[in-house]
mmCIF file of C-alpha atoms and ligand atoms in Angstrom:
data_model
loop_
_atom_site.group_PDB
_atom_site.id
_atom_site.type_symbol
_atom_site.label_atom_id
_atom_site.label_comp_id
_atom_site.label_asym_id
_atom_site.label_seq_id
_atom_site.Cartn_x
_atom_site.Cartn_y
_atom_site.Cartn_z
ATOM 1 C CA ARG N 1 114.150 47.646 126.760
ATOM 2 C CA ASP N 2 110.160 49.066 126.420
ATOM 3 C CA LEU N 3 110.758 51.530 128.238
ATOM 4 C CA GLN N 4 113.950 52.769 126.250
ATOM 5 C CA GLN N 5 112.579 51.820 123.349
ATOM 6 C CA ARG N 6 109.180 54.156 124.406
ATOM 7 C CA ARG N 7 111.541 57.269 125.405
ATOM 8 C CA GLU N 8 113.151 56.717 122.227
ATOM 9 C CA GLY N 9 109.535 57.473 120.366
ATOM 10 C CA ASN N 10 108.952 60.225 122.889
ATOM 11 C CA ASN N 11 112.498 62.256 121.739
ATOM 12 C CA LEU N 12 111.544 61.587 118.456
ATOM 13 C CA VAL N 13 107.958 63.349 118.722
ATOM 14 C CA HIS N 14 109.713 65.873 120.568
ATOM 15 C CA LEU N 15 112.451 66.796 118.023
ATOM 16 C CA ALA N 16 109.823 66.322 115.298
ATOM 17 C CA ALA N 17 107.973 69.056 116.797
ATOM 18 C CA HIS N 18 110.738 71.184 117.326
ATOM 19 C CA ALA N 19 111.720 70.919 113.768
ATOM 20 C CA ILE N 20 108.517 72.815 112.652
ATOM 21 C CA SER N 21 109.009 76.499 112.376
ATOM 22 C CA GLN N 22 106.980 78.433 114.527
ATOM 23 C CA PRO N 23 104.875 81.509 112.704
ATOM 24 C CA LEU N 24 107.528 84.966 113.215
ATOM 25 C CA VAL N 25 103.887 86.690 114.159
ATOM 26 C CA THR N 26 100.544 85.395 115.087
ATOM 27 C CA HIS N 27 98.745 88.869 115.749
ATOM 28 C CA ILE N 28 98.266 89.154 111.956
ATOM 29 C CA TYR N 29 98.142 86.271 109.172
ATOM 30 C CA THR N 30 101.398 87.151 106.882
ATOM 31 C CA ALA N 31 102.893 85.177 103.549
ATOM 32 C CA ASP N 32 105.259 86.152 100.882
ATOM 33 C CA PRO N 33 108.076 87.004 103.012
ATOM 34 C CA SER N 34 110.963 88.990 101.468
ATOM 35 C CA ALA N 35 113.492 89.378 103.642
ATOM 36 C CA HIS N 36 116.831 91.895 103.622
ATOM 37 C CA VAL N 37 119.369 93.314 106.129
ATOM 38 C CA PHE N 38 119.000 96.979 106.184
ATOM 39 C CA GLU N 39 121.088 99.443 108.643
ATOM 40 C CA GLY N 40 122.445 95.582 110.530
ATOM 41 C CA ARG N 41 118.953 94.952 110.958
ATOM 42 C CA LEU N 42 116.593 92.218 109.415
ATOM 43 C CA TYR N 43 113.678 93.617 107.838
ATOM 44 C CA ILE N 44 110.875 91.433 106.046
ATOM 45 C CA TYR N 45 108.453 92.428 103.685
ATOM 46 C CA PRO N 46 105.416 89.909 103.363
ATOM 47 C CA SER N 47 101.888 90.293 102.122
ATOM 48 C CA HIS N 48 99.379 91.027 104.725
ATOM 49 C CA ASP N 49 96.906 88.465 104.733
ATOM 50 C CA ILE N 50 93.230 88.962 105.025
ATOM 51 C CA ASP N 51 89.638 87.351 104.854
ATOM 52 C CA ALA N 52 88.312 90.042 102.685
ATOM 53 C CA GLY N 53 85.336 87.912 102.048
ATOM 54 C CA ALA N 54 85.924 87.859 98.066
ATOM 55 C CA PRO N 55 84.904 84.117 96.828
ATOM 56 C CA PHE N 56 87.119 81.527 96.223
ATOM 57 C CA ASP N 57 88.265 81.419 92.284
ATOM 58 C CA ASP N 58 90.396 80.279 90.229
ATOM 59 C CA ASP N 59 92.545 83.590 89.819
ATOM 60 C CA GLY N 60 93.163 83.601 93.197
ATOM 61 C CA GLY N 61 90.542 86.592 94.189
ATOM 62 C CA HIS N 62 90.250 85.105 97.611
ATOM 63 C CA PHE N 63 93.733 86.999 98.246
ATOM 64 C CA GLY N 64 91.618 90.220 98.870
ATOM 65 C CA MET N 65 94.733 91.873 100.515
ATOM 66 C CA GLU N 66 94.963 95.720 101.037
ATOM 67 C CA ASP N 67 98.337 96.871 102.681
ATOM 68 C CA TYR N 68 101.640 95.842 103.821
ATOM 69 C CA HIS N 69 103.150 95.629 107.056
ATOM 70 C CA VAL N 70 106.974 95.669 107.677
ATOM 71 C CA LEU N 71 108.331 93.114 109.884
ATOM 72 C CA ARG N 72 111.742 94.005 111.864
ATOM 73 C CA MET N 73 113.908 91.621 113.749
ATOM 74 C CA ASP N 74 117.419 91.941 115.384
ATOM 75 C CA SER N 75 118.522 88.467 114.312
ATOM 76 C CA PRO N 76 116.841 85.346 112.471
ATOM 77 C CA SER N 77 116.396 83.974 116.257
ATOM 78 C CA GLY N 78 114.809 86.850 117.859
ATOM 79 C CA GLU N 79 111.351 88.403 118.290
ATOM 80 C CA ALA N 80 109.552 90.087 115.140
ATOM 81 C CA THR N 81 108.593 93.641 115.544
ATOM 82 C CA ASP N 82 105.376 94.696 113.278
ATOM 83 C CA CYS N 83 106.204 98.454 112.308
ATOM 84 C CA GLY N 84 102.680 98.912 111.508
ATOM 85 C CA VAL N 85 100.932 99.470 108.058
ATOM 86 C CA ALA N 86 103.935 100.666 105.262
ATOM 87 C CA LEU N 87 101.324 101.333 102.456
ATOM 88 C CA HIS N 88 97.541 100.918 101.994
ATOM 89 C CA VAL N 89 95.808 100.401 98.580
ATOM 90 C CA ARG N 90 93.741 103.435 99.042
ATOM 91 C CA ASP N 91 96.877 105.548 98.942
ATOM 92 C CA VAL N 92 98.016 104.063 95.563
ATOM 93 C CA PRO N 93 96.272 105.754 92.693
ATOM 94 C CA TRP N 94 96.536 103.627 90.371
ATOM 95 C CA ALA N 95 95.383 100.355 92.180
ATOM 96 C CA ALA N 96 92.269 99.438 92.690
ATOM 97 C CA LYS N 97 92.946 95.592 94.716
ATOM 98 C CA GLN N 98 94.894 92.943 95.979
ATOM 99 C CA MET N 99 97.984 93.981 97.015
ATOM 100 C CA TRP N 100 100.421 90.872 96.344
ATOM 101 C CA ALA N 101 104.014 89.615 97.381
ATOM 102 C CA PRO N 102 106.134 92.910 97.948
ATOM 103 C CA ASP N 103 109.874 93.050 98.038
ATOM 104 C CA ALA N 104 112.151 96.412 98.787
ATOM 105 C CA ALA N 105 115.114 97.717 97.928
ATOM 106 C CA HIS N 106 117.816 100.055 99.018
ATOM 107 C CA ARG N 107 119.960 102.335 97.160
ATOM 108 C CA ASP N 108 121.432 106.167 98.322
ATOM 109 C CA GLY N 109 119.676 106.533 101.495
ATOM 110 C CA ARG N 110 116.208 105.412 100.213
ATOM 111 C CA TYR N 111 114.227 102.549 100.651
ATOM 112 C CA TYR N 112 112.051 101.245 97.776
ATOM 113 C CA LEU N 113 108.525 98.704 97.653
ATOM 114 C CA TYR N 114 107.633 97.059 94.798
ATOM 115 C CA PHE N 115 104.273 95.925 95.308
ATOM 116 C CA PRO N 116 101.711 94.255 92.321
ATOM 117 C CA ALA N 117 98.152 94.958 92.410
ATOM 118 C CA LYS N 118 95.077 95.022 89.989
ATOM 119 C CA ASP N 119 94.399 98.319 88.278
ATOM 120 C CA GLY N 120 90.953 99.256 87.523
ATOM 121 C CA GLU N 121 90.794 97.181 84.696
ATOM 122 C CA GLY N 122 91.658 94.275 86.819
ATOM 123 C CA ARG N 123 95.089 93.883 85.348
ATOM 124 C CA PHE N 124 97.975 93.132 87.495
ATOM 125 C CA ARG N 125 100.864 95.836 87.308
ATOM 126 C CA ILE N 126 103.957 96.419 89.476
ATOM 127 C CA GLY N 127 104.229 100.001 91.480
ATOM 128 C CA VAL N 128 106.726 101.190 93.698
ATOM 129 C CA ALA N 129 106.682 103.666 96.876
ATOM 130 C CA VAL N 130 109.577 105.255 98.410
ATOM 131 C CA ALA N 131 110.639 106.179 102.032
ATOM 132 C CA GLU N 132 113.311 107.140 104.378
ATOM 133 C CA ARG N 133 113.367 104.525 106.571
ATOM 134 C CA PRO N 134 113.330 101.064 105.718
ATOM 135 C CA GLU N 135 109.566 100.252 107.792
ATOM 136 C CA GLY N 136 108.427 103.195 105.684
ATOM 137 C CA PRO N 137 105.652 104.933 105.596
ATOM 138 C CA PHE N 138 105.989 104.635 101.868
ATOM 139 C CA THR N 139 104.569 107.028 99.318
ATOM 140 C CA ALA N 140 103.772 105.887 96.050
ATOM 141 C CA GLU N 141 104.473 106.639 92.786
ATOM 142 C CA PRO N 142 101.183 108.100 91.247
ATOM 143 C CA GLU N 143 101.411 105.529 87.808
ATOM 144 C CA PRO N 144 102.226 101.484 87.575
ATOM 145 C CA MET N 145 105.606 101.191 86.394
ATOM 146 C CA ALA N 146 106.381 101.384 82.790
ATOM 147 C CA GLY N 147 107.017 98.039 81.439
ATOM 148 C CA THR N 148 105.500 96.065 83.887
ATOM 149 C CA TYR N 149 102.882 93.675 84.216
ATOM 150 C CA SER N 150 101.991 90.413 86.329
ATOM 151 C CA ILE N 151 103.018 90.051 89.932
ATOM 152 C CA ASP N 152 105.174 88.815 92.413
ATOM 153 C CA PRO N 153 108.402 91.427 92.351
ATOM 154 C CA ALA N 154 111.410 91.176 93.198
ATOM 155 C CA VAL N 155 114.275 93.210 93.574
ATOM 156 C CA TYR N 156 118.667 92.127 93.297
ATOM 157 C CA GLY N 157 121.223 94.575 93.903
ATOM 158 C CA ASP N 158 124.464 93.313 92.252
ATOM 159 C CA GLU N 159 127.827 94.077 93.188
ATOM 160 C CA ASP N 160 128.571 96.681 90.850
ATOM 161 C CA GLY N 161 125.408 98.341 92.287
ATOM 162 C CA ALA N 162 123.193 97.443 89.207
ATOM 163 C CA HIS N 163 119.482 96.795 90.556
ATOM 164 C CA TYR N 164 117.299 94.180 88.605
ATOM 165 C CA LEU N 165 113.421 93.885 88.520
ATOM 166 C CA TYR N 166 112.359 90.421 88.332
ATOM 167 C CA PHE N 167 108.652 89.369 88.522
ATOM 168 C CA GLY N 168 105.748 87.000 86.729
ATOM 169 C CA GLY N 169 103.299 84.582 88.059
ATOM 170 C CA ILE N 170 101.158 82.465 85.978
ATOM 171 C CA TRP N 171 97.429 81.712 86.327
ATOM 172 C CA GLY N 172 96.020 84.404 88.747
ATOM 173 C CA GLY N 173 99.195 86.316 87.624
ATOM 174 C CA GLN N 174 98.182 86.987 84.425
ATOM 175 C CA LEU N 175 102.003 86.229 82.904
ATOM 176 C CA GLN N 176 100.593 83.567 80.609
ATOM 177 C CA LYS N 177 98.755 86.779 78.589
ATOM 178 C CA TYR N 178 102.068 88.366 77.511
ATOM 179 C CA ARG N 179 104.623 87.506 74.701
ATOM 180 C CA ASP N 180 107.066 89.469 73.905
ATOM 181 C CA ASN N 181 105.894 92.084 76.432
ATOM 182 C CA ARG N 182 102.223 92.403 74.891
ATOM 183 C CA TYR N 183 99.310 91.821 76.230
ATOM 184 C CA ASP N 184 96.645 89.443 74.435
ATOM 185 C CA PRO N 185 94.075 87.947 76.534
ATOM 186 C CA THR N 186 93.820 85.146 74.426
ATOM 187 C CA HIS N 187 96.955 83.860 75.372
ATOM 188 C CA GLU N 188 97.277 80.657 78.198
ATOM 189 C CA GLU N 189 99.401 79.068 79.581
ATOM 190 C CA PRO N 190 101.720 76.666 77.237
ATOM 191 C CA THR N 191 101.124 72.731 77.181
ATOM 192 C CA GLY N 192 103.297 70.138 76.262
ATOM 193 C CA ASP N 193 106.543 70.146 75.277
ATOM 194 C CA ALA N 194 106.329 73.541 74.007
ATOM 195 C CA PRO N 195 108.844 75.955 76.259
ATOM 196 C CA ALA N 196 107.202 76.578 79.638
ATOM 197 C CA LEU N 197 106.940 80.815 80.669
ATOM 198 C CA GLY N 198 109.902 82.306 82.380
ATOM 199 C CA PRO N 199 109.534 85.076 85.206
ATOM 200 C CA ARG N 200 110.766 88.761 83.354
ATOM 201 C CA VAL N 201 113.842 90.611 84.281
ATOM 202 C CA GLY N 202 114.916 94.306 83.553
ATOM 203 C CA ARG N 203 117.571 96.465 84.953
ATOM 204 C CA LEU N 204 116.220 99.550 87.108
ATOM 205 C CA ASP N 205 117.441 102.573 85.957
ATOM 206 C CA ALA N 206 119.653 104.931 88.872
ATOM 207 C CA GLY N 207 116.011 106.672 90.416
ATOM 208 C CA MET N 208 114.995 103.125 91.103
ATOM 209 C CA THR N 209 111.570 103.878 89.960
ATOM 210 C CA GLN N 210 111.752 102.815 86.200
ATOM 211 C CA LEU N 211 113.107 100.302 84.259
ATOM 212 C CA ALA N 212 115.949 101.120 82.060
ATOM 213 C CA GLU N 213 115.119 98.760 79.768
ATOM 214 C CA PRO N 214 112.592 96.454 78.270
ATOM 215 C CA THR N 215 112.229 93.151 80.351
ATOM 216 C CA ARG N 216 113.449 90.258 79.090
ATOM 217 C CA GLU N 217 112.253 86.273 79.558
ATOM 218 C CA VAL N 218 114.151 84.770 81.963
ATOM 219 C CA ILE N 219 115.139 80.705 80.656
ATOM 220 C CA ILE N 220 115.364 78.091 82.722
ATOM 221 C CA LEU N 221 117.290 74.856 81.005
ATOM 222 C CA ASP N 222 116.869 71.057 81.678
ATOM 223 C CA GLU N 223 120.439 68.972 82.340
ATOM 224 C CA GLN N 224 120.524 68.665 78.539
ATOM 225 C CA GLY N 225 120.570 72.463 77.814
ATOM 226 C CA GLN N 226 117.066 72.405 76.483
ATOM 227 C CA PRO N 227 114.072 75.040 77.991
ATOM 228 C CA LEU N 228 112.392 73.444 80.290
ATOM 229 C CA ARG N 229 109.037 72.253 78.975
ATOM 230 C CA ALA N 230 105.738 73.541 79.469
ATOM 231 C CA ASP N 231 104.213 69.712 81.016
ATOM 232 C CA ASP N 232 107.175 69.857 83.438
ATOM 233 C CA HIS N 233 104.931 71.131 86.416
ATOM 234 C CA GLU N 234 107.419 69.349 88.907
ATOM 235 C CA ARG N 235 110.108 71.838 87.817
ATOM 236 C CA ARG N 236 108.496 74.709 85.571
ATOM 237 C CA PHE N 237 108.570 78.831 86.808
ATOM 238 C CA PHE N 238 104.942 79.210 88.359
ATOM 239 C CA GLU N 239 105.438 82.117 90.568
ATOM 240 C CA GLY N 240 107.436 84.010 93.222
ATOM 241 C CA PRO N 241 111.104 84.613 91.745
ATOM 242 C CA TRP N 242 113.890 85.523 93.902
ATOM 243 C CA LEU N 243 117.687 85.966 92.997
ATOM 244 C CA HIS N 244 120.677 85.599 95.415
ATOM 245 C CA LYS N 245 124.321 84.850 94.455
ATOM 246 C CA TYR N 246 126.680 82.887 96.333
ATOM 247 C CA GLN N 247 130.356 81.811 95.092
ATOM 248 C CA GLY N 248 129.986 84.080 92.554
ATOM 249 C CA ARG N 249 126.872 82.557 90.806
ATOM 250 C CA TYR N 250 123.739 83.642 90.417
ATOM 251 C CA TYR N 251 120.580 81.401 91.777
ATOM 252 C CA LEU N 252 117.231 81.767 90.726
ATOM 253 C CA SER N 253 114.669 80.855 92.532
ATOM 254 C CA TYR N 254 110.741 80.566 92.405
ATOM 255 C CA SER N 255 107.550 78.578 93.127
ATOM 256 C CA THR N 256 106.488 75.770 90.995
ATOM 257 C CA GLY N 257 102.521 76.512 92.130
ATOM 258 C CA ASN N 258 100.167 73.764 91.237
ATOM 259 C CA THR N 259 103.026 71.287 92.263
ATOM 260 C CA HIS N 260 103.860 73.136 95.651
ATOM 261 C CA LEU N 261 107.665 73.035 95.520
ATOM 262 C CA LEU N 262 110.359 76.084 95.528
ATOM 263 C CA CYS N 263 113.070 75.107 93.291
ATOM 264 C CA TYR N 264 116.394 76.711 91.943
ATOM 265 C CA ALA N 265 118.119 77.037 89.238
ATOM 266 C CA ILE N 266 121.955 78.277 88.789
ATOM 267 C CA GLY N 267 123.531 81.034 86.245
ATOM 268 C CA ASP N 268 126.350 82.880 85.289
ATOM 269 C CA SER N 269 124.355 86.389 84.629
ATOM 270 C CA PRO N 270 121.363 88.256 86.228
ATOM 271 C CA TYR N 271 119.898 87.369 82.952
ATOM 272 C CA GLY N 272 120.405 84.058 82.942
ATOM 273 C CA PRO N 273 119.851 81.238 81.294
ATOM 274 C CA PHE N 274 119.528 78.983 84.503
ATOM 275 C CA THR N 275 119.845 75.731 84.585
ATOM 276 C CA TYR N 276 117.444 73.479 87.225
ATOM 277 C CA GLY N 277 119.156 72.979 90.405
ATOM 278 C CA GLY N 278 117.072 71.001 92.591
ATOM 279 C CA VAL N 279 114.651 71.450 95.452
ATOM 280 C CA ILE N 280 115.036 73.517 98.209
ATOM 281 C CA LEU N 281 111.346 73.309 100.389
ATOM 282 C CA LYS N 282 108.926 70.429 99.698
ATOM 283 C CA PRO N 283 105.179 71.394 100.102
ATOM 284 C CA VAL N 284 103.804 73.216 103.019
ATOM 285 C CA VAL N 285 100.599 73.443 104.319
ATOM 286 C CA GLY N 286 97.989 75.232 101.933
ATOM 287 C CA TRP N 287 98.318 75.874 98.228
ATOM 288 C CA THR N 288 100.656 78.424 98.167
ATOM 289 C CA THR N 289 104.781 77.979 98.690
ATOM 290 C CA HIS N 290 106.254 81.553 98.542
ATOM 291 C CA HIS N 291 109.605 82.416 99.937
ATOM 292 C CA SER N 292 113.285 84.688 99.544
ATOM 293 C CA ILE N 293 116.556 83.803 100.538
ATOM 294 C CA CYS N 294 118.458 85.755 103.012
ATOM 295 C CA GLU N 295 122.414 86.208 104.281
ATOM 296 C CA VAL N 296 122.751 87.073 107.881
ATOM 297 C CA GLU N 297 125.884 87.395 109.641
ATOM 298 C CA GLY N 298 127.499 84.455 107.383
ATOM 299 C CA GLN N 299 124.034 82.095 107.570
ATOM 300 C CA TRP N 300 122.130 81.678 104.766
ATOM 301 C CA TYR N 301 117.916 81.669 105.724
ATOM 302 C CA LEU N 302 114.847 80.945 104.001
ATOM 303 C CA PHE N 303 112.017 82.758 104.652
ATOM 304 C CA TYR N 304 108.639 80.959 103.798
ATOM 305 C CA HIS N 305 105.106 80.431 104.970
ATOM 306 C CA ASP N 306 102.555 78.053 105.350
ATOM 307 C CA ALA N 307 98.729 78.328 106.588
ATOM 308 C CA LEU N 308 99.269 75.926 109.571
ATOM 309 C CA LEU N 309 98.137 78.838 112.506
ATOM 310 C CA SER N 310 94.935 79.337 109.938
ATOM 311 C CA GLY N 311 94.047 75.438 110.632
ATOM 312 C CA GLY N 312 95.201 75.302 106.542
ATOM 313 C CA VAL N 313 92.695 78.365 104.898
ATOM 314 C CA THR N 314 95.049 78.872 101.919
ATOM 315 C CA HIS N 315 94.423 82.578 101.926
ATOM 316 C CA LEU N 316 95.807 83.112 105.801
ATOM 317 C CA ARG N 317 99.083 82.484 105.786
ATOM 318 C CA SER N 318 102.122 82.840 108.303
ATOM 319 C CA VAL N 319 105.683 83.880 107.634
ATOM 320 C CA LYS N 320 108.256 81.678 108.777
ATOM 321 C CA CYS N 321 112.091 80.987 108.835
ATOM 322 C CA THR N 322 114.604 78.069 108.982
ATOM 323 C CA PRO N 323 118.928 78.327 107.994
ATOM 324 C CA LEU N 324 119.382 77.214 104.826
ATOM 325 C CA HIS N 325 122.122 75.297 103.523
ATOM 326 C CA MET N 326 124.185 76.255 100.433
ATOM 327 C CA GLU N 327 126.660 73.130 100.066
ATOM 328 C CA ALA N 328 130.632 73.512 99.130
ATOM 329 C CA ASP N 329 129.388 72.209 95.372
ATOM 330 C CA GLY N 330 126.829 75.160 95.089
ATOM 331 C CA SER N 331 123.986 72.461 95.618
ATOM 332 C CA ILE N 332 121.174 73.609 98.165
ATOM 333 C CA ARG N 333 120.436 70.935 100.592
ATOM 334 C CA THR N 334 116.165 70.337 100.091
ATOM 335 C CA ILE N 335 114.396 71.597 103.106
ATOM 336 C CA ASP N 336 111.231 69.276 104.714
ATOM 337 C CA PRO N 337 109.188 72.349 106.442
ATOM 338 C CA TYR N 338 107.492 69.501 108.829
ATOM 339 C CA GLY N 339 110.822 67.750 109.758
ATOM 340 C CA ASN N 340 109.907 64.365 107.987
HETATM 341 O O1 FUB V 1 99.811 86.003 98.424
HETATM 342 C C1 FUB V 1 99.342 86.362 96.850
HETATM 343 C C2 FUB V 1 99.863 85.305 95.730
HETATM 344 O O2 FUB V 1 100.077 84.147 96.563
HETATM 345 C C3 FUB V 1 101.556 85.798 95.769
HETATM 346 O O3 FUB V 1 101.359 86.623 94.863
HETATM 347 C C4 FUB V 1 101.765 84.273 95.312
HETATM 348 O O4 FUB V 1 103.333 84.690 95.208
HETATM 349 C C5 FUB V 1 101.282 83.256 95.974
HETATM 350 O O5 FUB V 1 102.151 83.028 97.369
#
């Protein structure tokens, strides 16, 4: 019986170790993965984490990324190929530093990379770069996209052909400095029972490099139909918006930042409002958590990152992938990244 118990113990340890997803690549650090199926293959657009030598600060100055590498996979369980540098900050006329979380989209045979970076005045803006191939190389537009600000762009292409740009992140991402699309450096994150800030959304024009309309704030409601409160840090939007559609409904997912959760909310329009639904991913090793959700041949996957490979260095992260279970009732099964 002792032997059996030990064996059971060993099996449990083995299973738990097996349940920890491995980095998609280990030769570079990668984070903030945006995954898409293009041309029948999986393309992942991550941040490329480096140690830029910038000091740690509350605004994320130590996230000093300079370029993007696109990863390609034949399947979610296959090997990931690093397709090389797709865009470098020195080739973006308006950008000075901090190439943070990007996303990509495809329309009419061209590929578009959307990315945030700080301009010469230290303000985050969102840029776009264009390529003939999913892996690039991408050529940046000379100016940031008019009407954009803050970080973490994500583009959702709806079934009717319309594409929507979501963006935003508070604290180091500067979203709290904007009200009604206007910048005021005196603004801070709301507190108490004031409504929490939401990400922004605007429809792109057919050329994919400009917004077709001013962006709107996306509202996330609680179960009573009230906007989430600013002090509800377990549920309020912090950064990393992502949109996917399931059974005809729109799912907005995002990071709660300082409470380290990935959450989701469900709505009936790409503009929202969205009603809070639950937790997708429990906290990972490292301060940030950031993801995308992608369907590959009928199976949903969560792409995310953690800092296990670097021993917990928060700005040296690794992109990972794990199956995501969309339940028949429309809810999403919570994932524990370490199988506990
Ligand atoms: O990678 C830099 C920033 O960290 C991203 O823009 C945020 O979403 C967080 O993951």
